[in-house]
Each structure stands twice: as structure tokens, then as C-alpha cells.
Coordinates of C-alpha atoms in Angstrom, one line a residue:
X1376 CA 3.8 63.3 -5.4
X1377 CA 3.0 66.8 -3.5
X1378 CA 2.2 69.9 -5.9
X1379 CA 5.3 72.3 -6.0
X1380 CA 4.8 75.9 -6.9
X1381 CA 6.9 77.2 -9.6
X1382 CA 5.2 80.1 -10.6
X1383 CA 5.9 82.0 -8.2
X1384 CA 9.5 84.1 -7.3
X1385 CA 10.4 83.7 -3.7
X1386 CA 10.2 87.9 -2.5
X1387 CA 13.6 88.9 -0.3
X1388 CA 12.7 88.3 2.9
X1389 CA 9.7 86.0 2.4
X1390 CA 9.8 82.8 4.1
X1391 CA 9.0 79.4 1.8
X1392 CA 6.3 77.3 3.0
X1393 CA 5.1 73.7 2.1
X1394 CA 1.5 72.7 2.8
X1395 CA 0.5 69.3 4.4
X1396 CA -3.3 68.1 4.1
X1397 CA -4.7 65.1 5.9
X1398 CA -8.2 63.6 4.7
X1399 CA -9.0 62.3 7.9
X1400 CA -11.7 59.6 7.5
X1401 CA -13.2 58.5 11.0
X1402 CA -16.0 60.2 12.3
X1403 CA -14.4 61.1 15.8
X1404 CA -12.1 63.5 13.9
X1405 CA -14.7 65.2 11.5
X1406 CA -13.6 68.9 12.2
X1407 CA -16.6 71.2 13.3
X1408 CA -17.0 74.0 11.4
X1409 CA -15.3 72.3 8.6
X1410 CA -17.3 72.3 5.0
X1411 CA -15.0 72.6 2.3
X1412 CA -13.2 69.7 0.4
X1413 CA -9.5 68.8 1.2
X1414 CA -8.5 70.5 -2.2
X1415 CA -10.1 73.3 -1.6
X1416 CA -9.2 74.1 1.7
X1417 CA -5.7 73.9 1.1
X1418 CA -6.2 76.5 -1.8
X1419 CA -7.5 78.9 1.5
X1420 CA -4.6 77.7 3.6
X1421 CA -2.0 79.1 1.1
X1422 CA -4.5 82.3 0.9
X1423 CA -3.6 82.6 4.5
X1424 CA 0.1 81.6 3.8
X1425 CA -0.1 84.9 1.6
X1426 CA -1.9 87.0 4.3
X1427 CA 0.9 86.1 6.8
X1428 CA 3.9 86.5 4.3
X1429 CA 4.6 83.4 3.3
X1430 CA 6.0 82.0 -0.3
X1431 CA 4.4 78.6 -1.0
X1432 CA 6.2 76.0 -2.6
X1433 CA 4.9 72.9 -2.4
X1434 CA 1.9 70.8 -0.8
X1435 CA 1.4 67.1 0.0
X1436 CA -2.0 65.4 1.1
X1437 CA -2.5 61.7 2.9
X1438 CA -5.5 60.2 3.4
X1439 CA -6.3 58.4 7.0
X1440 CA -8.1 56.5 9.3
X1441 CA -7.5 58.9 11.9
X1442 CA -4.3 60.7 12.3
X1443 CA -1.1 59.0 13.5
X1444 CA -0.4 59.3 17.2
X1445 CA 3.0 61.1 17.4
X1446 CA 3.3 62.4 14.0
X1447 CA 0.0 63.2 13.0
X1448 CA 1.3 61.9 9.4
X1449 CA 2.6 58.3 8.7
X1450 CA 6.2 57.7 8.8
X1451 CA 6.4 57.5 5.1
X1452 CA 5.1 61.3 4.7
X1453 CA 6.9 62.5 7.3
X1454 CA 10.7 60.6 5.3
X1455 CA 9.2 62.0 2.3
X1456 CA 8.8 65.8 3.7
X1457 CA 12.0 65.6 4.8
X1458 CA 13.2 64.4 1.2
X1459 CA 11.3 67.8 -0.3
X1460 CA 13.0 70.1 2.5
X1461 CA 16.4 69.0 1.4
X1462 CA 15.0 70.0 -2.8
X1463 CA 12.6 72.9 -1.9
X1464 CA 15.0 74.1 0.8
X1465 CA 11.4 75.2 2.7
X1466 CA 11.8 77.4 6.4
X1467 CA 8.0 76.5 7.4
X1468 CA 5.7 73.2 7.1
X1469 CA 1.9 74.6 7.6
X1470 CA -0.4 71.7 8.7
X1471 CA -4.0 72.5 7.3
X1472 CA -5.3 70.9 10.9
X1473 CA -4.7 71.5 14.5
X1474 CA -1.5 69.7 15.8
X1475 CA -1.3 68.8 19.2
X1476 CA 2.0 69.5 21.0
X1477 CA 3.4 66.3 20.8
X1478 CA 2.9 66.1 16.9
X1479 CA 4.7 69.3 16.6
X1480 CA 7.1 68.9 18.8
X1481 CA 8.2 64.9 16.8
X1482 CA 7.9 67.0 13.3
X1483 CA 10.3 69.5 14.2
X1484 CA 12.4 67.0 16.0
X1485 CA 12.3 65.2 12.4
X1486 CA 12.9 67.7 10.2
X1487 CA 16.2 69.4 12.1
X1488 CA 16.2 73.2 13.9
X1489 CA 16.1 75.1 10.5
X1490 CA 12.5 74.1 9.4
X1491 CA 9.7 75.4 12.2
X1492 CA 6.2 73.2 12.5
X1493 CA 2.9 75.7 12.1
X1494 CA -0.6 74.6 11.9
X1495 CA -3.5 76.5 10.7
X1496 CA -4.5 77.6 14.4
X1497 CA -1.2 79.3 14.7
X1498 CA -1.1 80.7 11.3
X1499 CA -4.4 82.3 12.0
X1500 CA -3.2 83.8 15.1
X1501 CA 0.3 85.0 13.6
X1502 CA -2.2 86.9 11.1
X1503 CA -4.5 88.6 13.8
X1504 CA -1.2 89.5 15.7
X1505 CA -0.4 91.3 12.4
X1506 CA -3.6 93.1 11.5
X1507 CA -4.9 94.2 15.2
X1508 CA -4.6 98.2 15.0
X1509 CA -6.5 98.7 18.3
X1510 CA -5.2 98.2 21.8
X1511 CA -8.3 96.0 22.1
X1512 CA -7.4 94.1 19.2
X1513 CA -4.0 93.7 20.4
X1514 CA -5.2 92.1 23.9
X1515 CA -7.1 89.5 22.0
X1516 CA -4.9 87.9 20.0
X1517 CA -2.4 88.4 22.5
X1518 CA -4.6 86.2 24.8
X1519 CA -5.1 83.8 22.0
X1520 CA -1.8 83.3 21.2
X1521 CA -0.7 83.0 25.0
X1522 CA -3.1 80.0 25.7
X1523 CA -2.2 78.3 22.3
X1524 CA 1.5 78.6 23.2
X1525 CA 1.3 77.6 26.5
X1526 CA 0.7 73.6 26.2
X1527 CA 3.6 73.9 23.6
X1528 CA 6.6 75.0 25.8
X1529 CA 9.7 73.7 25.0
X1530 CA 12.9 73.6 27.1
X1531 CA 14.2 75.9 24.5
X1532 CA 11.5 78.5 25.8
X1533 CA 14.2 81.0 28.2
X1534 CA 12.5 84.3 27.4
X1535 CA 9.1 85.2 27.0
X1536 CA 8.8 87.8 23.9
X1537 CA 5.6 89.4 23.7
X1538 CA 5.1 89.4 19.7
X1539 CA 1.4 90.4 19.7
X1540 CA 2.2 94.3 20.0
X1541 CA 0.7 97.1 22.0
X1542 CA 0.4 94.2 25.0
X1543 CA 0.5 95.5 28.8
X1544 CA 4.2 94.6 29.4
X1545 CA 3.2 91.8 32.4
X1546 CA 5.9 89.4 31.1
X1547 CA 8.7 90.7 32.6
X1548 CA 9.9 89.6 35.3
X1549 CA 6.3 88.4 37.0
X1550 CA 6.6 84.9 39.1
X1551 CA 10.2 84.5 38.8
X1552 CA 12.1 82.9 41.3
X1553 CA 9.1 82.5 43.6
X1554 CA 8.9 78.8 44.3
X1555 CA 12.9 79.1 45.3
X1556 CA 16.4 78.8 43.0
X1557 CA 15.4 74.7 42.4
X1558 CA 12.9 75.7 40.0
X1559 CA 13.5 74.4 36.6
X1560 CA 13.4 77.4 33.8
X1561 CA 10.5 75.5 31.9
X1562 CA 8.4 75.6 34.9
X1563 CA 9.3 79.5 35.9
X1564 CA 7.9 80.1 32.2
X1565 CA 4.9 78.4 32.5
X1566 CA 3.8 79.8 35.5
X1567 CA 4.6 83.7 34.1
X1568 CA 2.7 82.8 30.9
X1569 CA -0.7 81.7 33.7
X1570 CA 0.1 85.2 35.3
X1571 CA 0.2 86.8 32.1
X1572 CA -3.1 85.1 30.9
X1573 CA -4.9 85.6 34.0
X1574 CA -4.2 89.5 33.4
X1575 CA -5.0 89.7 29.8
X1576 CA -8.6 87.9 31.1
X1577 CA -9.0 91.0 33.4
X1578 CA -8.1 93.6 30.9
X1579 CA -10.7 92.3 28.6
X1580 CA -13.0 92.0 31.2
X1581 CA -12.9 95.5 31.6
X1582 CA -13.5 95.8 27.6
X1583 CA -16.3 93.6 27.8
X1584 CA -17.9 96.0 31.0
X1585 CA -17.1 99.1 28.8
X1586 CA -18.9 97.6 25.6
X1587 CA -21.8 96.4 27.5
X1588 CA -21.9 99.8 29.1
X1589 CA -22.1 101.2 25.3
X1590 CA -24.9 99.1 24.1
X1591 CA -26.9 99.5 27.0
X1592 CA -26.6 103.7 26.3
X1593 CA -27.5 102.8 22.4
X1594 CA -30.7 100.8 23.8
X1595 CA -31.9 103.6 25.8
X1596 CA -31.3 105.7 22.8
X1597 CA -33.8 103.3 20.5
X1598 CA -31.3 102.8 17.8
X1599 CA -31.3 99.6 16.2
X1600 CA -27.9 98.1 15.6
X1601 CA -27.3 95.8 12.7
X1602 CA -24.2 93.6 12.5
X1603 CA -22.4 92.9 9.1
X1604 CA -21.0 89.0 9.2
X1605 CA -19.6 86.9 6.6
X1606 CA -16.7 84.9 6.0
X1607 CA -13.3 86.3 5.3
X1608 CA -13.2 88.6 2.7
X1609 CA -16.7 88.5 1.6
X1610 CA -16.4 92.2 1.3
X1611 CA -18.0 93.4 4.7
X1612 CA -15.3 96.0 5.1
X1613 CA -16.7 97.3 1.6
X1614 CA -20.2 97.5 2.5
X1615 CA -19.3 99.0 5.8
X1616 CA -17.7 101.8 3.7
X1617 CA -19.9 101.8 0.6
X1618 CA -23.1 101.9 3.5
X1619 CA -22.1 104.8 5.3
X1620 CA -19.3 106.6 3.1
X1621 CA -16.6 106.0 5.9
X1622 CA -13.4 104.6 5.2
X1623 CA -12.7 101.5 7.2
X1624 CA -9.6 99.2 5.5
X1625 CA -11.1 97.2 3.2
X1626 CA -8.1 95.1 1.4
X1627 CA -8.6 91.9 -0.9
X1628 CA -6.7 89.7 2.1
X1629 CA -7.7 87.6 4.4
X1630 CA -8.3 89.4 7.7
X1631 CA -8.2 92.5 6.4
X1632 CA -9.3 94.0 9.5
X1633 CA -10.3 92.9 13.0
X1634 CA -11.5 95.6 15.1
X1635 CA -15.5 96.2 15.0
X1636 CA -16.0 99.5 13.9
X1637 CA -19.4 101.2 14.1
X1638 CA -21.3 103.9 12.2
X1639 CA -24.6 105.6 12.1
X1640 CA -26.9 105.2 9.0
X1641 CA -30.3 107.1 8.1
X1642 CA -32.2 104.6 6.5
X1643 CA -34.5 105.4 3.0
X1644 CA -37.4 106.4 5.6
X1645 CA -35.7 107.9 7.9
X1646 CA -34.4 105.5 10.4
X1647 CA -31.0 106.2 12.2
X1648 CA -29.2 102.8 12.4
X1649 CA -25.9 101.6 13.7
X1650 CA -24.1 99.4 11.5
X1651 CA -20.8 97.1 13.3
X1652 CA -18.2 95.5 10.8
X1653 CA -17.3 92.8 12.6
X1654 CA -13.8 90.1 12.2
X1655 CA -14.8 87.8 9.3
X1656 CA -15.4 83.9 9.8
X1657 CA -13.4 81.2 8.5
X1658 CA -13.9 77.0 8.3
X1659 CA -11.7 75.6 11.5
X1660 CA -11.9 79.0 13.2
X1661 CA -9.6 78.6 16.4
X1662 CA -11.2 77.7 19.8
X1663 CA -8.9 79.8 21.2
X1664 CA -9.7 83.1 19.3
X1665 CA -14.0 82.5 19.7
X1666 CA -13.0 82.9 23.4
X1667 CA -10.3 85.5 23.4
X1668 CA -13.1 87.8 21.1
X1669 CA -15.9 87.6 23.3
X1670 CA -15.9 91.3 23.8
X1671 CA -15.9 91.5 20.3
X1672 CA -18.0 89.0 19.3
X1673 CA -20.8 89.9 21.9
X1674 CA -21.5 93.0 19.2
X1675 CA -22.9 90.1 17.0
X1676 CA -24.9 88.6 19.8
X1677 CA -25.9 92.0 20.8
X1678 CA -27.0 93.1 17.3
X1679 CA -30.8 93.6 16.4
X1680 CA -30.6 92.2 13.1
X1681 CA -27.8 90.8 10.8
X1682 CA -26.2 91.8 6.9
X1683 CA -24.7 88.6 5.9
X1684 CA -22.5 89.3 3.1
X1685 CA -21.3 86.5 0.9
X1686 CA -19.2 86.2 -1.5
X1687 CA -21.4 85.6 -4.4
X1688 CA -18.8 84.5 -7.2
X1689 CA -16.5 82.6 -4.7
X1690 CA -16.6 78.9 -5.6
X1691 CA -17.5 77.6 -2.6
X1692 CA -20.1 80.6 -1.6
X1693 CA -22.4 77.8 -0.2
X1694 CA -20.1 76.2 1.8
X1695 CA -18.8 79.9 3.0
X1696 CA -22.1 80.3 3.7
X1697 CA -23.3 77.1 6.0
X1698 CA -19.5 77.8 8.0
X1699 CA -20.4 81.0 8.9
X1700 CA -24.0 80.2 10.0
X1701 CA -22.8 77.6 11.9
X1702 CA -20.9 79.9 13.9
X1703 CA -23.9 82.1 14.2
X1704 CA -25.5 79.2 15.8
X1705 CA -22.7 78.6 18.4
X1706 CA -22.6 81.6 19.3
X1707 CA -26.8 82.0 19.9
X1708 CA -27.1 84.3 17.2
X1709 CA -28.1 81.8 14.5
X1710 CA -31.7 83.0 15.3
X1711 CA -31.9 86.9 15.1
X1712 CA -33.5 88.7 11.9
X1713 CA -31.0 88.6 8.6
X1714 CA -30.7 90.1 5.4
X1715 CA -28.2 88.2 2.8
X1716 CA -26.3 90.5 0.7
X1717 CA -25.0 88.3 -2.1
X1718 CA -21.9 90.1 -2.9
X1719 CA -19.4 91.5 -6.0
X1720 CA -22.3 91.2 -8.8
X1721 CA -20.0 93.5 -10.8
X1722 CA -18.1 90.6 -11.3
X1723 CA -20.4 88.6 -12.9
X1724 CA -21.6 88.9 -16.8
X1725 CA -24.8 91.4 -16.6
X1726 CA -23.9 91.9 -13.2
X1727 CA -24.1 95.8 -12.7
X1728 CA -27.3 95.7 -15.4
X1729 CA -29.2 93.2 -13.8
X1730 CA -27.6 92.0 -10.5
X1731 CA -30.3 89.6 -9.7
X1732 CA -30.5 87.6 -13.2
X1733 CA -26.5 87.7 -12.9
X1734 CA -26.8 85.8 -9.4
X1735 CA -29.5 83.6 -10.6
X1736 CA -27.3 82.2 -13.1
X1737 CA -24.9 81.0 -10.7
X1738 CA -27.8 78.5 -9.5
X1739 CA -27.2 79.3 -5.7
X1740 CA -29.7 76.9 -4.2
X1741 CA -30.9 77.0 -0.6
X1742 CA -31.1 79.9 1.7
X1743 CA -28.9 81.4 -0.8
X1744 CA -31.4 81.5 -3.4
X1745 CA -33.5 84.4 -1.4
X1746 CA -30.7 86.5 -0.6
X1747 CA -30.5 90.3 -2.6
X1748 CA -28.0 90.6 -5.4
X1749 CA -25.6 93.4 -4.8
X1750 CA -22.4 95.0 -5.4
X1751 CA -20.7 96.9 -2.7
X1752 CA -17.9 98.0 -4.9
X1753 CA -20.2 99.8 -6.9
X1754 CA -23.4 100.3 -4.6
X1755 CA -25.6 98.2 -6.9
X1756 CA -28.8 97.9 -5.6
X1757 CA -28.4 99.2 -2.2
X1758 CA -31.9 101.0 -2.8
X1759 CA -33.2 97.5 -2.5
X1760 CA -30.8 96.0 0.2
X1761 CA -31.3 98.9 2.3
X1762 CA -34.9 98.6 1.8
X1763 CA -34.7 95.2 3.2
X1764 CA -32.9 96.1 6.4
X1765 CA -35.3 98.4 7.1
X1766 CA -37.7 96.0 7.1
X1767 CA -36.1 93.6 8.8
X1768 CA -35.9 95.9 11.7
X1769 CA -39.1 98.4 11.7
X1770 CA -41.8 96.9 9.3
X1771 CA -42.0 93.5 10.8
X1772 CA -44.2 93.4 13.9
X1773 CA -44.8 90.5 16.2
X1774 CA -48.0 90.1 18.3
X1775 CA -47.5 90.5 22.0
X1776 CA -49.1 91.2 25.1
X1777 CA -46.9 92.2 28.0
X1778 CA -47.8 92.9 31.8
X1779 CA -45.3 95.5 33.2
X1780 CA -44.5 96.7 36.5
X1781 CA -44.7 100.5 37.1
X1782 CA -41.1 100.6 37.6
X1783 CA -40.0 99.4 33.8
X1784 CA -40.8 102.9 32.7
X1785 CA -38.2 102.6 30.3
X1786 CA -39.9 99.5 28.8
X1787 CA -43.7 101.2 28.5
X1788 CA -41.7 104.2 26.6
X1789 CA -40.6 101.3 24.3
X1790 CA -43.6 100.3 23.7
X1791 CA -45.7 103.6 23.0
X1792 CA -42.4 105.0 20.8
X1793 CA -41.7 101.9 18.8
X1794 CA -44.6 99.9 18.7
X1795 CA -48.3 99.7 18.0
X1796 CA -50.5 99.6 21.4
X1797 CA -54.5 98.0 20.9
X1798 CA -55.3 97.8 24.5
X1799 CA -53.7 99.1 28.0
X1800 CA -55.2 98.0 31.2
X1801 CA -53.6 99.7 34.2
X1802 CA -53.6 98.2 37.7
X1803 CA -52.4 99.3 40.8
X1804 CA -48.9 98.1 40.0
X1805 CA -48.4 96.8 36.6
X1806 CA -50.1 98.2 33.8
X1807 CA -50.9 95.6 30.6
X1808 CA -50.3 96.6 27.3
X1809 CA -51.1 94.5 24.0
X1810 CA -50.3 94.9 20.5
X1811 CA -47.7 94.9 18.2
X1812 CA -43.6 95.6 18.7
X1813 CA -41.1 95.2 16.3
X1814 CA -39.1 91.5 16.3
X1815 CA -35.9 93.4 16.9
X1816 CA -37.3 94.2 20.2
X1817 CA -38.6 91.1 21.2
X1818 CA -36.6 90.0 23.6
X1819 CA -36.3 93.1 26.3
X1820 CA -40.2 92.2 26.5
X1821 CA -40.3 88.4 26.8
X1822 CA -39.9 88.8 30.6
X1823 CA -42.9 90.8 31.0
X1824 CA -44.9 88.4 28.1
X1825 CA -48.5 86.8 29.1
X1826 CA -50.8 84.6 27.5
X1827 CA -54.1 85.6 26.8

């Protein structure tokens, strides 16, 4: 029997949704990036449902072998949803997985025209459409959602609508009619949504050449930039704000915000620092948004150290945790220098008194065990945290000896300004130095790095 949700009163306007999980058993579907239980992550699914303005009703789970080849579902679930639709009267079934277009397409095909088919990948992307405030923002999602769409035409597709918002306008009347008046309509539509893609890719392109551009001006400068990552609604939007008294949205939803915002922060010895808020993780984070956020996500990669806020109360903070870090690691940042800000002590019993007794209570285990209790609500212990940033990026020096062309000028100012020089031998065209550098700056030397 699915659960039904009765405690809630459907608002005017909201749509109802019912839930379907699948416990898929077989290795070959084991979702990447997927930690939490089936129970658990259909408590974040209707989280989301929430985020995008959606009423849940209802929720059913199946367990598997693997998923059923045109219904993702048996044929049992899928007689039984439709039993629920006619009680629950639902407009929207959200699969906790990624469907493939077949699946969606039989679903939808079973359950009649009023009752659309949505999986989690969509849902996500319906929520980024709603929360991107920055033309940026907007081209992202609209690429996402373009390339997500695109393998899912229908015949019932006639018009492209762009619903991202603050998009370019290339839909209009781009490819029609340019392979001759025999052209089917689903075909003329596919090939406009390929034009369309192809110039969202070049917009962000340009992004990506204008942020590059940007850090390459704060490198010269010698300001350290340190990236805040987390999972959704860790509180990194807080920090951001509590950190360096700004006012970014910070909102107890999912997705709150999207668009990396960046501010300068002096440090308890002095130390100007940038600090980036950046869009928060989730488990089963689309394939199609990691690429459509490059721009975006290359702040991350870019970063000389990392805050990692987690949730510190959440239920499943470790999982939270081992999700995000796991997209870290695909993204080649799982390596660079981070402080763990475990987050909303106030919460917690003691909490504001004694932060780190309140988090050692919760028996966090693992890398979790190290990280620096906190609150950024209430800026409890920040003396500490910020300490430990500082660190992080200034106090920590790695051994090196470097032979550099004359030419890297740039790179011997580095050194002299930043680091600590024990020996300079100058040749005729390189000159080597030796000492110590911060690990922040590590890699603009590992070029130039001998042996002894």
C-alpha cells in the first residue's frame, strides 16, 4: 500500500503529486552519487516536490531486479497507480530515478493526458529554471533543460516555448522549413532545439572566457579565493552572509539560490580573501546540469581552498557529506585544502554554549569527526572557523624548490611576496629558488618544480 498524505491542504493553484520509488537491486543500476536509503530519499524528493510547488499526496515503492524495460515499474504498480489517480485525483507522478524516454512516454500513455510523467532529473531542472536570477543562471538551466528535453520529443511537440526565462530568443523561427515542405514537424523541432543548444554552448563559452579572465586578474592580485560547498541547504548561503555581512538569499528551500556570488573578507590577521557561494550538491545530481554549470562550477575547481558546510543536525549529515565529496572528486577538486564547518549548532542542546560538546554528542564519525562546530545563524565560533581558513591558506607551507625562467617574473614575485625563500641561485636564464610556498599555491609552481 503507497503512503497518502493527509495532513496536508492542497493550496489553490498547487498541483498534487504522487511519489514512486524503485529499490533497484542489481549492481549495473547502482546510481552514482547515490548514498541515502530508499526511505530517505523519497523524504528529499517530496522536499523538492515543495521547492517546485508541488502538493504531495501519496507515494508508492517496488523493489527490483533491475527496472522493467518499458515501464520502468512492473505492470502491477503501474494498474495500481492508475487505481490511486482515479482516488487521489493526482496531476503529476514524480519518479525518484531517471526515466528514459520510452518509460515516460508508456507511463503517460497509461495513465491518460491529464496526469504528466516527471522524474527527479526534470524536477531538479523545473527548480533551477525557477530560482536562476542571473542571465547566466538562466543560460544554464536553459541548456540543461534543452538537452534533457530533446531525446523526449513527442509528436505532440508543435511549438517550442522557452520556459527557462531571460533565454536569447534563438527558438523562433531558426531551421524551419530548410530541408523542404516534406519535413515532418517532429523533425523541424528537433533540429531547432540542436540550433538552439549549439548557441546556448557558445554563449556560455563566452561566460566561461569572461570568468577565467576574472580569476586570472584575482591571481595576479594574490588574493586567495575560498569556495563554500555543501549539499543543498546546508546553510552556505548563511555563512556567505554571516562571513562577510552581505546579504545573498539565504531561504530554508532547496536551491535556494544558484548563481555564485563572491565577496572580499579580511581575515583575523589581516588577510584579504575572496569567498564564492556556490549552487549546493544533491545525491543523483543531473548529468546534464554538471555540464551545463561548468562556468559555474570551474569557481570550485578554481578555488584555493574549500569551506564545506554540512548540515550538522540533518539525519543523514554523513551521507550528505560522502555525496558531496564524491562530486568534489569528479570534478578534480576532491584534493584541494578544506575546512568543515559543521553547521546549525544553535540547534542542538548546549549548542550556542558549547558548539563542539553539542556536535560531539551527535557521534559524527569519520572525516566528520574533525570538522569545527559552528553556527552561521548566530556566528558561533567563527573566531575559530575563520582561524582555520586562515591556516588552511597562509600558515601551511609546503617544501619546494623551483627552477624558473627569467621570463615568469610574475611567478619569482610569487614567491618573494608569499612565500619563504632559503636559497636563490641565478643563471644566465633561469634563476632557482628554494624554500617554502603556501599549499594554496602549489600548483602555478609545479611546472617549474626540481628535485634536489
Amino acid at each position: 500500500m503507497p503512503k497518502i498524505n493527509r495532513s496536508l491542504e492542497t493550496k489553490p493553484g498547487r498541483q498534487k503529486a504522487f511519489l514512486v520509488g524503485v529499490d533497484i537491486k542489481s549492481t549495473q543500476h547502482q546510481v552514482k552519487g547515490q548514498h541515502l536509503s530508499l526511505e530517505a530519499s523519497l523524504e528529499e524528493l517530496a522536499l523538492l516536490c515543495d521547492t517546485a510547488g508541488l502538493e504531495v499526496v501519496g507515494q508508492m515503492t517496488q523493489a527490483l531486479e533491475s527496472p522493467n524495460v518499458s515501464s520502468y515499474i512492473g505492470p502491477g504498480k503501474v494498474k495500481e497507480l492508475v487505481t490511486w489517480k482515479e482516488s487521489l485525483g493526482f496531476d503529476v507522478v514524480v519518479f525518484d530515478d531517471e526515466l528514459s524516454p520510452r518509460h515516460q512516454r508508456e507511463l503517460e500513455e497509461q495513465l491518460g493526458d491529464k496526469v504528466s510523467v516527471l522524474d527527479r532529473t526534470g524536477l531538479i531542472l523545473d527548480i533551477f529554471a525557477q530560482h536562476a536570477r542571473t542571465s547566466e543562471g538562466a543560460l544554464q538551466v536553459e541548456l540543461a533543460q534543452y538537452e534533457y528535453r530533446l531525446p523526449r520529443l513527442t509528436r505532440q511537440w508543435t511549438h517550442l516555448a522557452r520556459q527557462a526565462g531571460g533565454g536569447t530568443g534563438r527558438s523562433g523561427n531558426a531551421g524551419v522549413g530548410l530541408r523542404g515542405p516534406g519535413e515532418k514537424q517532429l523533425e523541424i523541432d528537433r533540429r531547432r532545439i540542436r540550433e538552439v543548444i549549439s548557441g546556448l554552448k557558445d554563449d556560455l563559452e563566452k561566460v566561461r572566457a569572461q570568468r577565467a579572465t576574472h580569476r586570472k586578474a584575482r591571481k595576479r592580485s594574490d588574493t586567495p579565493v575560498v569556495a563554500i560547498v555543501g549539499y543543498t541547504n546546508a546553510g552556505k548561503s548563511t555563512f556567505l552572509n554571516a562571513i562577510t555581512k552581505s546579504d545573498v538569499l539565504a531561504e530554508d528551500k532547496l536551491f535556494a539560490t544558484l548563481d555564485p556570488t563572491t565577496r572580499k573578507v579580511r581575515l583575523p590577521h589581516g588577510h584579504d580573501t575572496l569567498f564564492t557561494d556556490t549552487v549546493g550538491f544533491i545525491q543523483k545530481l543531473p548529468t546534464q546540469l554538471v555540464a551545463s554549470f561548468r562556468a559555474t562550477l570551474e569557481e570550485i575547481t578554481e578555488a584555493d581552498a574549500l569551506l564545506h558546510v554540512v548540515d550538522a543536525t540533518h539525519p543523514h549529515a554523513l551521507e550528505q557529506f560522502e555525496t558531496v565529496m564524491e562530486t568534489l572528486a569528479s570534478l578534480g577538486a576532491g584534493d584541494k585544502p578544506m575546512v568543515i564547518a559543521l553547521n546549525k549548532t544553535d540547534k542542538l542542546p548546549g549548542g550556542l554554549e558549547n558548539p563542539a560538546a553539542a556536535v560531539a554528542a551527535l557521534g559524527l564519525s569519520g572525516a566528520l569527526s574533525d570538522g569545527i562546530a559552528t553556527s552561521a545563524l548566530k556566528r558561533s565560533n567563527f573566531d575559530v572557523l575563520l582561524a582555520e581558513i586562515e591556516a588552511a591558506l597562509f600558515e601551511r607551507m609546503i617544501p619546494i624548490r623551483v627552477t624558473l625562467p627569467y621570463k615568469s617574473g610574475d611567478l619569482m614575485s610569487l614567491f618573494r611576496r608569499s612565500g619563504l625563500i632559503e636559497l636563490e641561485i641565478p643563471e644566465e636564464k633561469t634563476i632557482t629558488l628554494a624554500g617554502r610556498i603556501p599549499g594554496r599555491l602549489l600548483e602555478a609552481f609545479l611546472p617549474f618544480r626540481v628535485t634536489e
